[in-house]
Structure formats: structure tokens, C-alpha cells
mmCIF file of C-alpha atoms in Angstrom:
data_model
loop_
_atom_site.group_PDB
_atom_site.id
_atom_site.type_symbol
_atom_site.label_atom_id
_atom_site.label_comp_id
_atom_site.label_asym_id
_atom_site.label_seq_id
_atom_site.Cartn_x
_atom_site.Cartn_y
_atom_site.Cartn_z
ATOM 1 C CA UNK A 12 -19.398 -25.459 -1.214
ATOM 2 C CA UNK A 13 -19.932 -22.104 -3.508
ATOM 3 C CA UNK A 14 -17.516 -19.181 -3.406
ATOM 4 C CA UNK A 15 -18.436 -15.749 -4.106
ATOM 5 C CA UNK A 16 -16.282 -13.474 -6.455
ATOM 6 C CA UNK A 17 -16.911 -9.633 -5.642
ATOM 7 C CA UNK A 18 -17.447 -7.036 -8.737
ATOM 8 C CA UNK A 19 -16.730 -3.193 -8.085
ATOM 9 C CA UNK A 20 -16.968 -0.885 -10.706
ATOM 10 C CA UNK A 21 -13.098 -1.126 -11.928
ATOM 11 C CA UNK A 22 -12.736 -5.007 -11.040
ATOM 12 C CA UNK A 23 -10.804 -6.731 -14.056
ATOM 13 C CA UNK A 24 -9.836 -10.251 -12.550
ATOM 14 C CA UNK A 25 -13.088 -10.898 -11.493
ATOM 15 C CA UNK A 26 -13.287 -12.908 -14.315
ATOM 16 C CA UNK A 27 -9.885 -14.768 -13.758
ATOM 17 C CA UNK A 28 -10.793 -15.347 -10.085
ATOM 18 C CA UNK A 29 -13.957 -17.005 -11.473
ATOM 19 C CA UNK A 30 -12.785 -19.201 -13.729
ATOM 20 C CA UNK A 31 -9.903 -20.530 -11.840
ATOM 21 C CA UNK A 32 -12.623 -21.217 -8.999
ATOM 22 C CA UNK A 33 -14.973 -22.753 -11.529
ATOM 23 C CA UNK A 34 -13.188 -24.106 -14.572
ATOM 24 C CA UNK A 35 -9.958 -25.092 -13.091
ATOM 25 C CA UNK A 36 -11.006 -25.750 -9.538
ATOM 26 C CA UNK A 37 -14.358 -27.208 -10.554
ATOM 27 C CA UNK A 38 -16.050 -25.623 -8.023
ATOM 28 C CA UNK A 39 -19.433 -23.951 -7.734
ATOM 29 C CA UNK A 40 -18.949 -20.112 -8.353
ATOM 30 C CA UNK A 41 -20.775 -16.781 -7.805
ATOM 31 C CA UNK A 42 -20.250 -12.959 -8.621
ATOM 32 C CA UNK A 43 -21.406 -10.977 -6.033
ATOM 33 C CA UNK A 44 -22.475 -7.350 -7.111
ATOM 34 C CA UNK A 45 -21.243 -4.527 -4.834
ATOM 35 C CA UNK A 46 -24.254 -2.540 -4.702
ATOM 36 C CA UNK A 47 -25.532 -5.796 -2.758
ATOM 37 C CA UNK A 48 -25.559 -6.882 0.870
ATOM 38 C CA UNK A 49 -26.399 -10.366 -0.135
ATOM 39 C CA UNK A 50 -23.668 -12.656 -0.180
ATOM 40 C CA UNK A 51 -26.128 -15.338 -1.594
ATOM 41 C CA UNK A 52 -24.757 -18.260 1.012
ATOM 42 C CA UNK A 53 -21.186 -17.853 0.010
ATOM 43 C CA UNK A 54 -18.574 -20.275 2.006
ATOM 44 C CA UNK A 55 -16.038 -17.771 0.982
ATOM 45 C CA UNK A 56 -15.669 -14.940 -0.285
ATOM 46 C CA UNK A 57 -12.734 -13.092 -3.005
ATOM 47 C CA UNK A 58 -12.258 -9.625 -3.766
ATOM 48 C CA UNK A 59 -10.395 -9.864 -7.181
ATOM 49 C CA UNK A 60 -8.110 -7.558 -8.579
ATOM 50 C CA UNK A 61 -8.524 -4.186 -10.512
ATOM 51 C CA UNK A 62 -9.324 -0.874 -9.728
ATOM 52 C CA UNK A 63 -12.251 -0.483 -7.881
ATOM 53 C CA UNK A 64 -13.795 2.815 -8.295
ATOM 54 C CA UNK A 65 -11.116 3.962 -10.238
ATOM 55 C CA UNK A 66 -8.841 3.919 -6.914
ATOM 56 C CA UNK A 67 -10.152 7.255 -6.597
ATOM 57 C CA UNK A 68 -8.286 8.928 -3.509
ATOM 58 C CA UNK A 69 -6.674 6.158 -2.594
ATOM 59 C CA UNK A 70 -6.194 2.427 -3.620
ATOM 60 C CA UNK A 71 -9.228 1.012 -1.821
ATOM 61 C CA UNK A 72 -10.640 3.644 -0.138
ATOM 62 C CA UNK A 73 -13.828 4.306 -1.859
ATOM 63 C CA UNK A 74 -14.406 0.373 -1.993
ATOM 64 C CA UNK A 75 -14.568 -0.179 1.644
ATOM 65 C CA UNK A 76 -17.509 1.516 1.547
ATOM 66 C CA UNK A 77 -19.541 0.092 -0.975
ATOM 67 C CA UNK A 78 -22.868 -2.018 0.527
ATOM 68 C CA UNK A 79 -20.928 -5.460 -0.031
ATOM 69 C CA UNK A 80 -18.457 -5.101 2.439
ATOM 70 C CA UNK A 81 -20.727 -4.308 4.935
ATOM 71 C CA UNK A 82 -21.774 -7.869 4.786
ATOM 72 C CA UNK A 83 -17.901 -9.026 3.832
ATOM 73 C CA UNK A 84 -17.237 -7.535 6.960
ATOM 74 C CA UNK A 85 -19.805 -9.291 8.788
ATOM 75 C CA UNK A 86 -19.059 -12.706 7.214
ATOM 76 C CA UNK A 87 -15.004 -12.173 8.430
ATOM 77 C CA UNK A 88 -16.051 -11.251 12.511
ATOM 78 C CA UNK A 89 -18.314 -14.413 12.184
ATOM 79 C CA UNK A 90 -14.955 -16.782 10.523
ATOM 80 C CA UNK A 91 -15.756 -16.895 7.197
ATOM 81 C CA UNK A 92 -12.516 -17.102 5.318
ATOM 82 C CA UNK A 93 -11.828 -14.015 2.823
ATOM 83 C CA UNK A 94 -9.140 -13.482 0.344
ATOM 84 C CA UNK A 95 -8.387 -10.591 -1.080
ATOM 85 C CA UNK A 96 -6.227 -10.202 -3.856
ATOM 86 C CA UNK A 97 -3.731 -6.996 -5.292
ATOM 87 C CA UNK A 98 -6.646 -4.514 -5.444
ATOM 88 C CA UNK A 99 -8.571 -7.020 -2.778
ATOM 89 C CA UNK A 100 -5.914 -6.678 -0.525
ATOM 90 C CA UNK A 101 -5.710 -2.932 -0.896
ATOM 91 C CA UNK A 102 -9.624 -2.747 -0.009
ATOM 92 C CA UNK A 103 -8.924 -5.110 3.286
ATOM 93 C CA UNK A 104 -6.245 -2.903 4.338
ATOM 94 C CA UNK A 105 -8.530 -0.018 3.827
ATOM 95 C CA UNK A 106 -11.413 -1.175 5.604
ATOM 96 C CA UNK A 107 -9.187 -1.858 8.508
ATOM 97 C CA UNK A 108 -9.625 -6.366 8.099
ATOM 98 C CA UNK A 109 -5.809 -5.891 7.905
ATOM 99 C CA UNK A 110 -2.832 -4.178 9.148
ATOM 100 C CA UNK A 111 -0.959 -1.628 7.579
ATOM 101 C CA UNK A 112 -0.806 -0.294 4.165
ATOM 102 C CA UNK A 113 0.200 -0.696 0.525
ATOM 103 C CA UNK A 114 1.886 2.428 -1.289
ATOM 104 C CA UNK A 115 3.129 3.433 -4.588
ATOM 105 C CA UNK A 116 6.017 1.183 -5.627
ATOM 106 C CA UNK A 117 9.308 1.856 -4.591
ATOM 107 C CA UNK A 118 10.522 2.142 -8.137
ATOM 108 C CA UNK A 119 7.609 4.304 -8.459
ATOM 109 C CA UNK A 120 6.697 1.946 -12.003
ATOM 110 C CA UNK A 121 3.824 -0.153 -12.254
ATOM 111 C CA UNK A 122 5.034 -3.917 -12.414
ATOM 112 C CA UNK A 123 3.697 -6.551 -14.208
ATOM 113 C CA UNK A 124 6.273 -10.005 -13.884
ATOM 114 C CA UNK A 125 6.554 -13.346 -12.322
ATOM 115 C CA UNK A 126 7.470 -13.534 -8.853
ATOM 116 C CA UNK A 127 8.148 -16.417 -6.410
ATOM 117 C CA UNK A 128 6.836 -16.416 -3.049
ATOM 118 C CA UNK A 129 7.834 -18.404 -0.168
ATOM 119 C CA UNK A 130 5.079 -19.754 2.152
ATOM 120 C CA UNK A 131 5.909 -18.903 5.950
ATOM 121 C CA UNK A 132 3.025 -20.598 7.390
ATOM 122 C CA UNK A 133 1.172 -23.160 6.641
ATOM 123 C CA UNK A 134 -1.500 -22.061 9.960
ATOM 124 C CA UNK A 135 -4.216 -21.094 7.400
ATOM 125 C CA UNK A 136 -7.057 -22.162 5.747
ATOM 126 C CA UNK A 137 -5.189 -20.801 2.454
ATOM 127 C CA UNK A 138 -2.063 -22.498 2.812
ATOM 128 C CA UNK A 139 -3.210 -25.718 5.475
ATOM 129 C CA UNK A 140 -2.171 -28.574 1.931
ATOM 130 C CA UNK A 141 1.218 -26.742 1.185
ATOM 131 C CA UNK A 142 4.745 -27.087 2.917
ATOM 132 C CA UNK A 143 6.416 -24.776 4.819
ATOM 133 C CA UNK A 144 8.640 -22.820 3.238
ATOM 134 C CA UNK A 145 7.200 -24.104 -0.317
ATOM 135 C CA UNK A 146 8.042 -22.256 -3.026
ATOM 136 C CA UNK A 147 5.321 -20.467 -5.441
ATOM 137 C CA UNK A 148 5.724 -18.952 -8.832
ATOM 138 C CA UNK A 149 3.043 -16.494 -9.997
ATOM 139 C CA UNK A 150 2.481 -12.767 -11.278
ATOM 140 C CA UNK A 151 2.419 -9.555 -9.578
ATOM 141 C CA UNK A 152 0.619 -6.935 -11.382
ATOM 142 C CA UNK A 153 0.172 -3.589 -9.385
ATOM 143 C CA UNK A 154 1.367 0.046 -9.077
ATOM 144 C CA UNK A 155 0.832 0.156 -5.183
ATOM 145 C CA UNK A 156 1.828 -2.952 -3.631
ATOM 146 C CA UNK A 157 4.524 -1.526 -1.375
ATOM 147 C CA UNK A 158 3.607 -2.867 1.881
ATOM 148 C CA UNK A 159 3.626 -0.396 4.738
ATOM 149 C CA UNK A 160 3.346 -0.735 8.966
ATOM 150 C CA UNK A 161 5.197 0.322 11.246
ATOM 151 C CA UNK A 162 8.061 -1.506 13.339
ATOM 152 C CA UNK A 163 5.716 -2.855 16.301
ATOM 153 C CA UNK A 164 3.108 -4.120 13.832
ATOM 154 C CA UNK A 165 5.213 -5.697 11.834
ATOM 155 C CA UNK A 166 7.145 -7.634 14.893
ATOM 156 C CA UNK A 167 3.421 -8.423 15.784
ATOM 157 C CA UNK A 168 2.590 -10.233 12.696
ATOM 158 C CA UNK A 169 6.091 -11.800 12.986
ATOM 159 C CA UNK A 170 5.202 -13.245 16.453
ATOM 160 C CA UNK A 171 1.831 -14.264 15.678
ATOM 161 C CA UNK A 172 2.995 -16.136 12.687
ATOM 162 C CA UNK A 173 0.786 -13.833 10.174
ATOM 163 C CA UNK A 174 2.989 -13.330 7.168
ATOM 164 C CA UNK A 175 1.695 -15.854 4.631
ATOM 165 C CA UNK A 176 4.119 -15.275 1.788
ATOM 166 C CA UNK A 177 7.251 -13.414 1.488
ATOM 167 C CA UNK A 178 8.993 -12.491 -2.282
ATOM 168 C CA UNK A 179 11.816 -14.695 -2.190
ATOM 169 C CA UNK A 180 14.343 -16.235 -5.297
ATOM 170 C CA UNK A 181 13.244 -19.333 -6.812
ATOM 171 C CA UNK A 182 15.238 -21.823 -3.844
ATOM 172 C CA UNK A 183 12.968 -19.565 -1.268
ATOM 173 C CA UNK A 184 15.449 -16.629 -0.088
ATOM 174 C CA UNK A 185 13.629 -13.791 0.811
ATOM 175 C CA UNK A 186 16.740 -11.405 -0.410
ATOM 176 C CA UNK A 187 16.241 -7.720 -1.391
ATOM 177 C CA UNK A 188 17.110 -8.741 -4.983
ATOM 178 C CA UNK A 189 13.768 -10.751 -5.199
ATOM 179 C CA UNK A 190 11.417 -7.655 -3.466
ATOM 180 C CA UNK A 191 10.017 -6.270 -6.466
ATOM 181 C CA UNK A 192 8.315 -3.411 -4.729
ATOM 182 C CA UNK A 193 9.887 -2.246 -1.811
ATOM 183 C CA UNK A 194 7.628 -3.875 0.657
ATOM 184 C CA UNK A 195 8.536 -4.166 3.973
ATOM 185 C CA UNK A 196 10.629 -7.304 5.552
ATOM 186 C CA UNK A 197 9.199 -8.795 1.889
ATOM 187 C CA UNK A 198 6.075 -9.364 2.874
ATOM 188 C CA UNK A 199 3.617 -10.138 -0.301
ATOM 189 C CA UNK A 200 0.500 -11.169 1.950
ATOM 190 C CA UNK A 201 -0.621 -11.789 5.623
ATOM 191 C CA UNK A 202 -3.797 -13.132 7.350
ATOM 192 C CA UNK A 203 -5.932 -11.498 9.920
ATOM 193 C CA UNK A 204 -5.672 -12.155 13.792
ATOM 194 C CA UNK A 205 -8.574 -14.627 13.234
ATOM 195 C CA UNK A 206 -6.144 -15.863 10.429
ATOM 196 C CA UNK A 207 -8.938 -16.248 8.121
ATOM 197 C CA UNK A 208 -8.939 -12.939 5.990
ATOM 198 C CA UNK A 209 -6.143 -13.535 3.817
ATOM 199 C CA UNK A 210 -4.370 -10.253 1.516
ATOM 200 C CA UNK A 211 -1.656 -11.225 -1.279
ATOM 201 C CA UNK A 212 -0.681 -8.709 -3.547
ATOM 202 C CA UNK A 213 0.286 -11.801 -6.135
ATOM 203 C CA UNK A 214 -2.064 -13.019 -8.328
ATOM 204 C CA UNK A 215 -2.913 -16.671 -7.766
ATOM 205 C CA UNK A 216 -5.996 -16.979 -10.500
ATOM 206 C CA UNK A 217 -3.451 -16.066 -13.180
ATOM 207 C CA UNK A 218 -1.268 -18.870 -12.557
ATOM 208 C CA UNK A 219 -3.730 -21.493 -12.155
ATOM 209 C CA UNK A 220 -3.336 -23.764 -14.954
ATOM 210 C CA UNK A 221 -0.216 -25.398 -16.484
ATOM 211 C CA UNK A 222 -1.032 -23.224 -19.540
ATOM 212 C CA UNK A 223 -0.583 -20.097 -17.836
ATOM 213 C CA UNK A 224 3.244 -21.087 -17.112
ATOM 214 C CA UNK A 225 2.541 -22.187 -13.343
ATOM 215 C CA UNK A 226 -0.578 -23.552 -11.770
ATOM 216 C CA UNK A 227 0.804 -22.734 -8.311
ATOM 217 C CA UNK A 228 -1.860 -20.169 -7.467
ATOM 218 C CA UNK A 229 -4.440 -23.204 -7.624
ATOM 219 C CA UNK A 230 -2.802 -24.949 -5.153
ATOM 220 C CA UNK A 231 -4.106 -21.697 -2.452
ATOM 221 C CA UNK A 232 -7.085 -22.928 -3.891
ATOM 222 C CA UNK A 233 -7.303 -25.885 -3.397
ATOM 223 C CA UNK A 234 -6.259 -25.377 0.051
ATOM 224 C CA UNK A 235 -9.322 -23.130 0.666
ATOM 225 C CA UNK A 236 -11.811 -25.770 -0.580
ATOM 226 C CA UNK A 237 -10.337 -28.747 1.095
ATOM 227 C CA UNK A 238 -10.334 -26.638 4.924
ATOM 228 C CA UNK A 239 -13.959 -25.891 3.617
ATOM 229 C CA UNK A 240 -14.778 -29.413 2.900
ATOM 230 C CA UNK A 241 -12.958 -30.250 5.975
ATOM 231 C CA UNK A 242 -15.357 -28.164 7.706
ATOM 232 C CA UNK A 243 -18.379 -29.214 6.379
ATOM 233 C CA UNK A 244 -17.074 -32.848 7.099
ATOM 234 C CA UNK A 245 -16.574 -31.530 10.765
ATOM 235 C CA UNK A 246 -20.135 -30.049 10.943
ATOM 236 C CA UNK A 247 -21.625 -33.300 9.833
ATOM 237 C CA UNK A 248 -19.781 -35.251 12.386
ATOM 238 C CA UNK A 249 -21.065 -32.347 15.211
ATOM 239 C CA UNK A 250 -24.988 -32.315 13.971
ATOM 240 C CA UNK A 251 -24.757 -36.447 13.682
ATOM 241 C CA UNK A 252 -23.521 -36.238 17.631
ATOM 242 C CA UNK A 253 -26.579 -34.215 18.206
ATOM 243 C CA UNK A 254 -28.853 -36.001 16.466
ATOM 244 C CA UNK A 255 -27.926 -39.111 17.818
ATOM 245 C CA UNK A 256 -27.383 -37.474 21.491
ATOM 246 C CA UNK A 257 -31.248 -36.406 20.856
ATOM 247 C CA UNK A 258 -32.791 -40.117 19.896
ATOM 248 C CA UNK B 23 -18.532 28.368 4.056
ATOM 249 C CA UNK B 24 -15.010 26.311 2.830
ATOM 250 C CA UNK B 25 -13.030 23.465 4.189
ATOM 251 C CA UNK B 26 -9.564 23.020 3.352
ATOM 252 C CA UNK B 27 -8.119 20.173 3.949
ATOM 253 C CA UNK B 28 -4.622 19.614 3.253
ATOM 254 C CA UNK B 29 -3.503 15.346 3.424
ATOM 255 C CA UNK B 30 0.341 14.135 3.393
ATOM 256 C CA UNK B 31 2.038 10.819 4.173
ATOM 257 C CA UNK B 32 3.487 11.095 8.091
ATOM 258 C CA UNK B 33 7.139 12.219 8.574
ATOM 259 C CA UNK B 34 8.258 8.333 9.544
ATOM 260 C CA UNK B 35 6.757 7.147 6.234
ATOM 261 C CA UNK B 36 8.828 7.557 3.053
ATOM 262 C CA UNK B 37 7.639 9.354 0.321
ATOM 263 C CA UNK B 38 9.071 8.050 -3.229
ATOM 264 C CA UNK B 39 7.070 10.703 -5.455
ATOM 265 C CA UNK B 40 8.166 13.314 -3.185
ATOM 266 C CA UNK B 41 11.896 11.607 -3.453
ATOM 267 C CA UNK B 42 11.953 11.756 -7.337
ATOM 268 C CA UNK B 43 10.602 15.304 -7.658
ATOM 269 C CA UNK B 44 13.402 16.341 -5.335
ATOM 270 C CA UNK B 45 15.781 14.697 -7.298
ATOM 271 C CA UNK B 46 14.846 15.813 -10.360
ATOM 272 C CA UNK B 47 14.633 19.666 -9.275
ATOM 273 C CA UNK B 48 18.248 18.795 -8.406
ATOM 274 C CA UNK B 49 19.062 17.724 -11.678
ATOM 275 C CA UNK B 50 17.521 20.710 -13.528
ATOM 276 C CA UNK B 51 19.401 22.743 -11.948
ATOM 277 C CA UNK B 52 17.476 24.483 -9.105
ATOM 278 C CA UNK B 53 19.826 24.561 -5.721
ATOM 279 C CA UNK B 54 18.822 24.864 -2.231
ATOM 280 C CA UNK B 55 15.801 22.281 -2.139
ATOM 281 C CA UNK B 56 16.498 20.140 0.631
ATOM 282 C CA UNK B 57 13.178 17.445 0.705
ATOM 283 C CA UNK B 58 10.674 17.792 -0.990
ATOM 284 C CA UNK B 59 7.238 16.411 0.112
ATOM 285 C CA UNK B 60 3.901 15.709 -1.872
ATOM 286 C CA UNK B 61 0.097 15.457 -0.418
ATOM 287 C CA UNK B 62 -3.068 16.186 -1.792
ATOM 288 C CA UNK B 63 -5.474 19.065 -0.895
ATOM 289 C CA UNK B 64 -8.973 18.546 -0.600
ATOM 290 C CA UNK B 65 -11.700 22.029 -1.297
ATOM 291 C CA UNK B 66 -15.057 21.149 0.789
ATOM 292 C CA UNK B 67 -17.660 23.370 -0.387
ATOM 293 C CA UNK B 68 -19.926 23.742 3.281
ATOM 294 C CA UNK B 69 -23.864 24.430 3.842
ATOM 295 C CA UNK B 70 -24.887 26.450 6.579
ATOM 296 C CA UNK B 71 -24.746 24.678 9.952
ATOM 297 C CA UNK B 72 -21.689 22.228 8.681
ATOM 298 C CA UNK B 73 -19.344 22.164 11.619
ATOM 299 C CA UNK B 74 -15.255 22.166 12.017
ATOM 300 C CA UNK B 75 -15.984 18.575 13.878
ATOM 301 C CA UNK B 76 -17.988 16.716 11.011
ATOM 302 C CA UNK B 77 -15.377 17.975 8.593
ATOM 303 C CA UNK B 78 -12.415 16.718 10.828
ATOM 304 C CA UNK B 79 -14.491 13.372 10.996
ATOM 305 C CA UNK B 80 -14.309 13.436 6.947
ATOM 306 C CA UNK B 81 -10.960 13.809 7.129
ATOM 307 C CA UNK B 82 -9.785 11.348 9.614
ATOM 308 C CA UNK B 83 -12.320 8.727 8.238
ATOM 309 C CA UNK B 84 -12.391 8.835 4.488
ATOM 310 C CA UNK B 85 -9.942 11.645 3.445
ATOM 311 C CA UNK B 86 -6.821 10.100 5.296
ATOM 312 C CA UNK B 87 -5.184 6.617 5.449
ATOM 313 C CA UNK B 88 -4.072 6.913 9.408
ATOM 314 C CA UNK B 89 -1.557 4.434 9.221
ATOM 315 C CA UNK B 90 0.685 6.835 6.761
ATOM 316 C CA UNK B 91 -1.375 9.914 6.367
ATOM 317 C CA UNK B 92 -1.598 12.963 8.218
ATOM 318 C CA UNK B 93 -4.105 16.080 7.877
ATOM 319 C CA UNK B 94 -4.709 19.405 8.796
ATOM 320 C CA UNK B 95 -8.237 21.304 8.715
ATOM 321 C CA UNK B 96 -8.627 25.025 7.940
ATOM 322 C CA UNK B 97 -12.084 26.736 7.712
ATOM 323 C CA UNK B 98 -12.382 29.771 5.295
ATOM 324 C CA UNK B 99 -15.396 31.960 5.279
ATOM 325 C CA UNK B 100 -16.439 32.374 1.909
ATOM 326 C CA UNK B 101 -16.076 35.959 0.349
ATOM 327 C CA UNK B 102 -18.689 36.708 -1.228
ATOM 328 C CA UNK B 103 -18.882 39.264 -3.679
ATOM 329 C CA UNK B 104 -19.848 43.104 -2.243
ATOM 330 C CA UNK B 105 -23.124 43.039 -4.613
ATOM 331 C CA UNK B 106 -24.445 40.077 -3.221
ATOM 332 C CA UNK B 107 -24.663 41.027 0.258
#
């Protein structure tokens, strides 16, 4: 099982995202460079935080056209799971992976705090070992995480059970009080319609061991590697079949 | 030849920036600002032979975020000085 940990020019959690994959999670670990198509046999893939390209124009925009994502696109029609995170999620949203938008703010400040995040489904290879409704504590870090579609979208991912997390209190109510940003109905990330492309503006790498304050971010994870080990499991089962099906 | 290309979030989608500015022209003073909106405004430089339809591609495709953004496209000939001509 490796995981692949995209660099843009402007990345800064590239580093985090690696050693919470590596270190904490103990598993094998790759940067990816952007100016590359080769995803170098990745079983997932994470575009970290930062400011790619300076968030020239706009928050992701110049990213979703850098030679990587032709492949991260690619590897995300084929299944592969993705997860993109703050500036990640910007970039997905950008490159059309995922609906809607994230805008400046609605306080118009750039906010760097603890939230807590309440998992609404459990129906993804990100969130398949926690509970529903489970409640997560990590940072938020961003100056555009305000997240944006419009009413018939937004009942969409409501119906198809796409809203991963929502910014709740700590006992899991998704109140206005506890929506630091002004995002719509809460929502802090969703998955794709494939529901493996995940986008959460929270930061799960910086709260990823008990030293950090929370190790709750590991946890998504965790979940990632064990649906990828479940699959490999799965695959070994399906090519034993064949083998034996063939003798 | 010159594009201009002028880029602001759609009428349904709220604009904060826009919000504050008006509300701080209010406070200074000024009177009779009802909204006030903010975009960005893009100068495109053109070689011969560009066309209106490659530069309303660049705008719908890179310039723009569609699902807030809105554009318009205006082509200006380029006025060159008399001496040059």
C-alpha cells in the first residue's frame, strides 16, 4: 500500500500530510512532483494544503492545470480514492472532481482554530471505521473555505448522502455558532458521486498525534488504509478464484 | 489588438468584500451608495489573427469560476500612435 503526497509550488503541509501518513500511520509514503504525470503506483493520492501557485487568480485555479492532475484526474474516473485537503479541496473544486465552490470567509479574516466536525456518513472509504455522527476535533486553517453551490446542488449532495463532515459543537450540533466560515448548510467536506474523491477544508494531518492536542485526523487515515487493505484483501480473494478456476 | 475582460461573482452569490467596502463608504461618510460590487479585470494583450471566440474560451475556462463568476468580453483595437502608421 503507498500513498502519494502532491507538491505544487506554494504547498506547505505537504510535509504534515507526509509524516502523518508515514510516521504516525506507518505507512509507505511518496511526494509526487507536479511537473510530473507519474503517480509512481500510488494507491491513493493527497493534495495537501498551502497555496499552490500562489492562489494566483483564484484559490486553485492555476493548480488544476499543472501536469499532475492530469493523471490525478485519471486515477479518480478509474476509482482511485483522492483526498484533498483546504488548498486540496480548493484545487478539486476547481478542476471540476467536486461540486461547488469555496470563497473568501464570511468574516472576511483568515482563520486559524480548532474546530469539531461531525461525520454524516460513514459510506466512504475515508470515514468506512468511524461512527455516524462521530465527533472530530481538528484545525481549520484557511482564508477561503466558505463553501459555495447553489440550492439544487446542495439538496443533491444531501440526497445522495455526500456531505462527509459538517462544523458542529463538540456534542455534534451543526449550529451556526460552530460555522466558522460561513459555509453553506455547514458543510466542511463532501465526496464525489463515485464517493471516492474526498475535499475537507479541516486539516486532519495536523491533528494526528496525541501531541498535537487530538489525533482524530488519523483516524480518516486509518480509514483510508484499512478500505485499501480491504481491497487488496478482496483482489487476492478474486485472482485466487481465477487461478484456481484456471487449474 | 486588446481584450478586456471584466470577471465578477454572479448576482445570486454574495459578495463579502464588496459588502464591507459598502459599509465602510457608509461609515466615512459618502451617501447615496446603495451595493457595492467588486470583480477583477483582466488586459489581454492580442497577436494578429487572435479571435473574440478563443478569448471568450479564456475567459469561461481559466479566467472565471462558473459556479459564482460571471464575465463580459470587450475587444479594443489598439491605437497606435499617428507616427507609427
Amino acid at each position: 500500500m503507498k500513498f502519494g503526497v502532491v507538491i505544487f509550488p506554494g504547498s506547505n503541509c505537504d510535509h504534515d500530510a507526509f509524516y502523518a501518513l508515514s510516521h504516525n500511520l506507518g505507512k509507505n509514503t511518496v511526494f509526487l512532483w507536479h511537473q510530473s504525470e507519474d503517480l509512481e503506483g500510488s494507491d491513493a493520492i493527497i493534495l495537501p494544503g498551502g497555496f499552490a501557485y500562489g492562489d494566483y487568480l483564484r484559490t486553485g485555479a492555476i493548480a488544476r492545470f499543472a501536469p499532475v492532475m492530469r493523471s490525478v484526474r485519471r486515477f479518480a474516473d478509474s476509482g482511485g480514492p483522492v483526498m484533498g485537503i483546504c488548498n486540496g479541496f480548493q484545487i478539486l473544486v476547481e478542476a471540476g472532481l467536486l461540486p461547488g465552490a469555496l470563497m473568501r470567509n464570511r468574516g472576511l479574516r483568515f482563520i486559524c482554530r480548532a474546530v469539531y466536525l461531525r461525520t454524516e456518513t460513514t459510506d466512504t472509504p475515508f470515514t468506512s471505521d468511524l461512527r455516524p455522527g462521530q465527533v472530530l476535533a481538528m484545525p481549520i486553517a484557511h482564508g477561503e473555505g466558505c463553501y459555495y453551490a447553489d440550492a439544487g446542488t446542495l439538496d443533491q449532495l444531501e440526497r445522495d448522502d455526500r456531505i462527509v463532515f459538517r462544523y458542529a459543537t463538540p456534542t455534534g450540533e451543526p449550529t451556526e455558532e460552530a460555522n466558522p466560515n460561513g459555509s453553506m448548510r455547514n458543510i466542511a467536506g463532501i465526496v464525489s458521486e463515485g464517493r471516492n474523491v474526498l475535499g475537507m477544508m479541516p486539516h486532519p494531518e495536523r491533528a494526528s498525534d496525541p501531541l498535537m492536542g487530538s489525533a482524530d485526523g488519523l483516524r480518516i487515515f486509518a480509514s483510508l488504509a484499512s478500505w485499501l487493505a480491504q481491497g487488496a484483501c478482496q483482489e487476492a480473494v478474486r485472482l485466487a478464484g481465477l487461478v484456481r478456476h484456471t487449474l | 489588438m486588446k481584450a478586456l475582460v471584466h470577471v465578477a461573482l454572479k448576482k445570486t452569490v454574495l459578495d463579502p468584500q464588496g459588502q464591507t467596502i459598502c459599509r465602510s463608504l457608509a461609515s466615512m461618510g459618502y451617501s447615496g451608495i446603495r451595493d457595492v460590487r467588486q470583480g477583477k479585470y483582466f488586459e489581454i494583450e492580442l497577436e494578429n489573427g487572435a479571435t473574440a471566440e478563443q478569448v471568450e474560451k479564456i475567459a469561461r475556462e481559466v479566467l472565471t469560476n462558473p459556479v459564482i463568476e460571471e464575465f463580459t468580453c470587450d475587444l479594443e483595437e489598439s491605437g497606435r500612435p499617428e507616427a507609427d502608421r
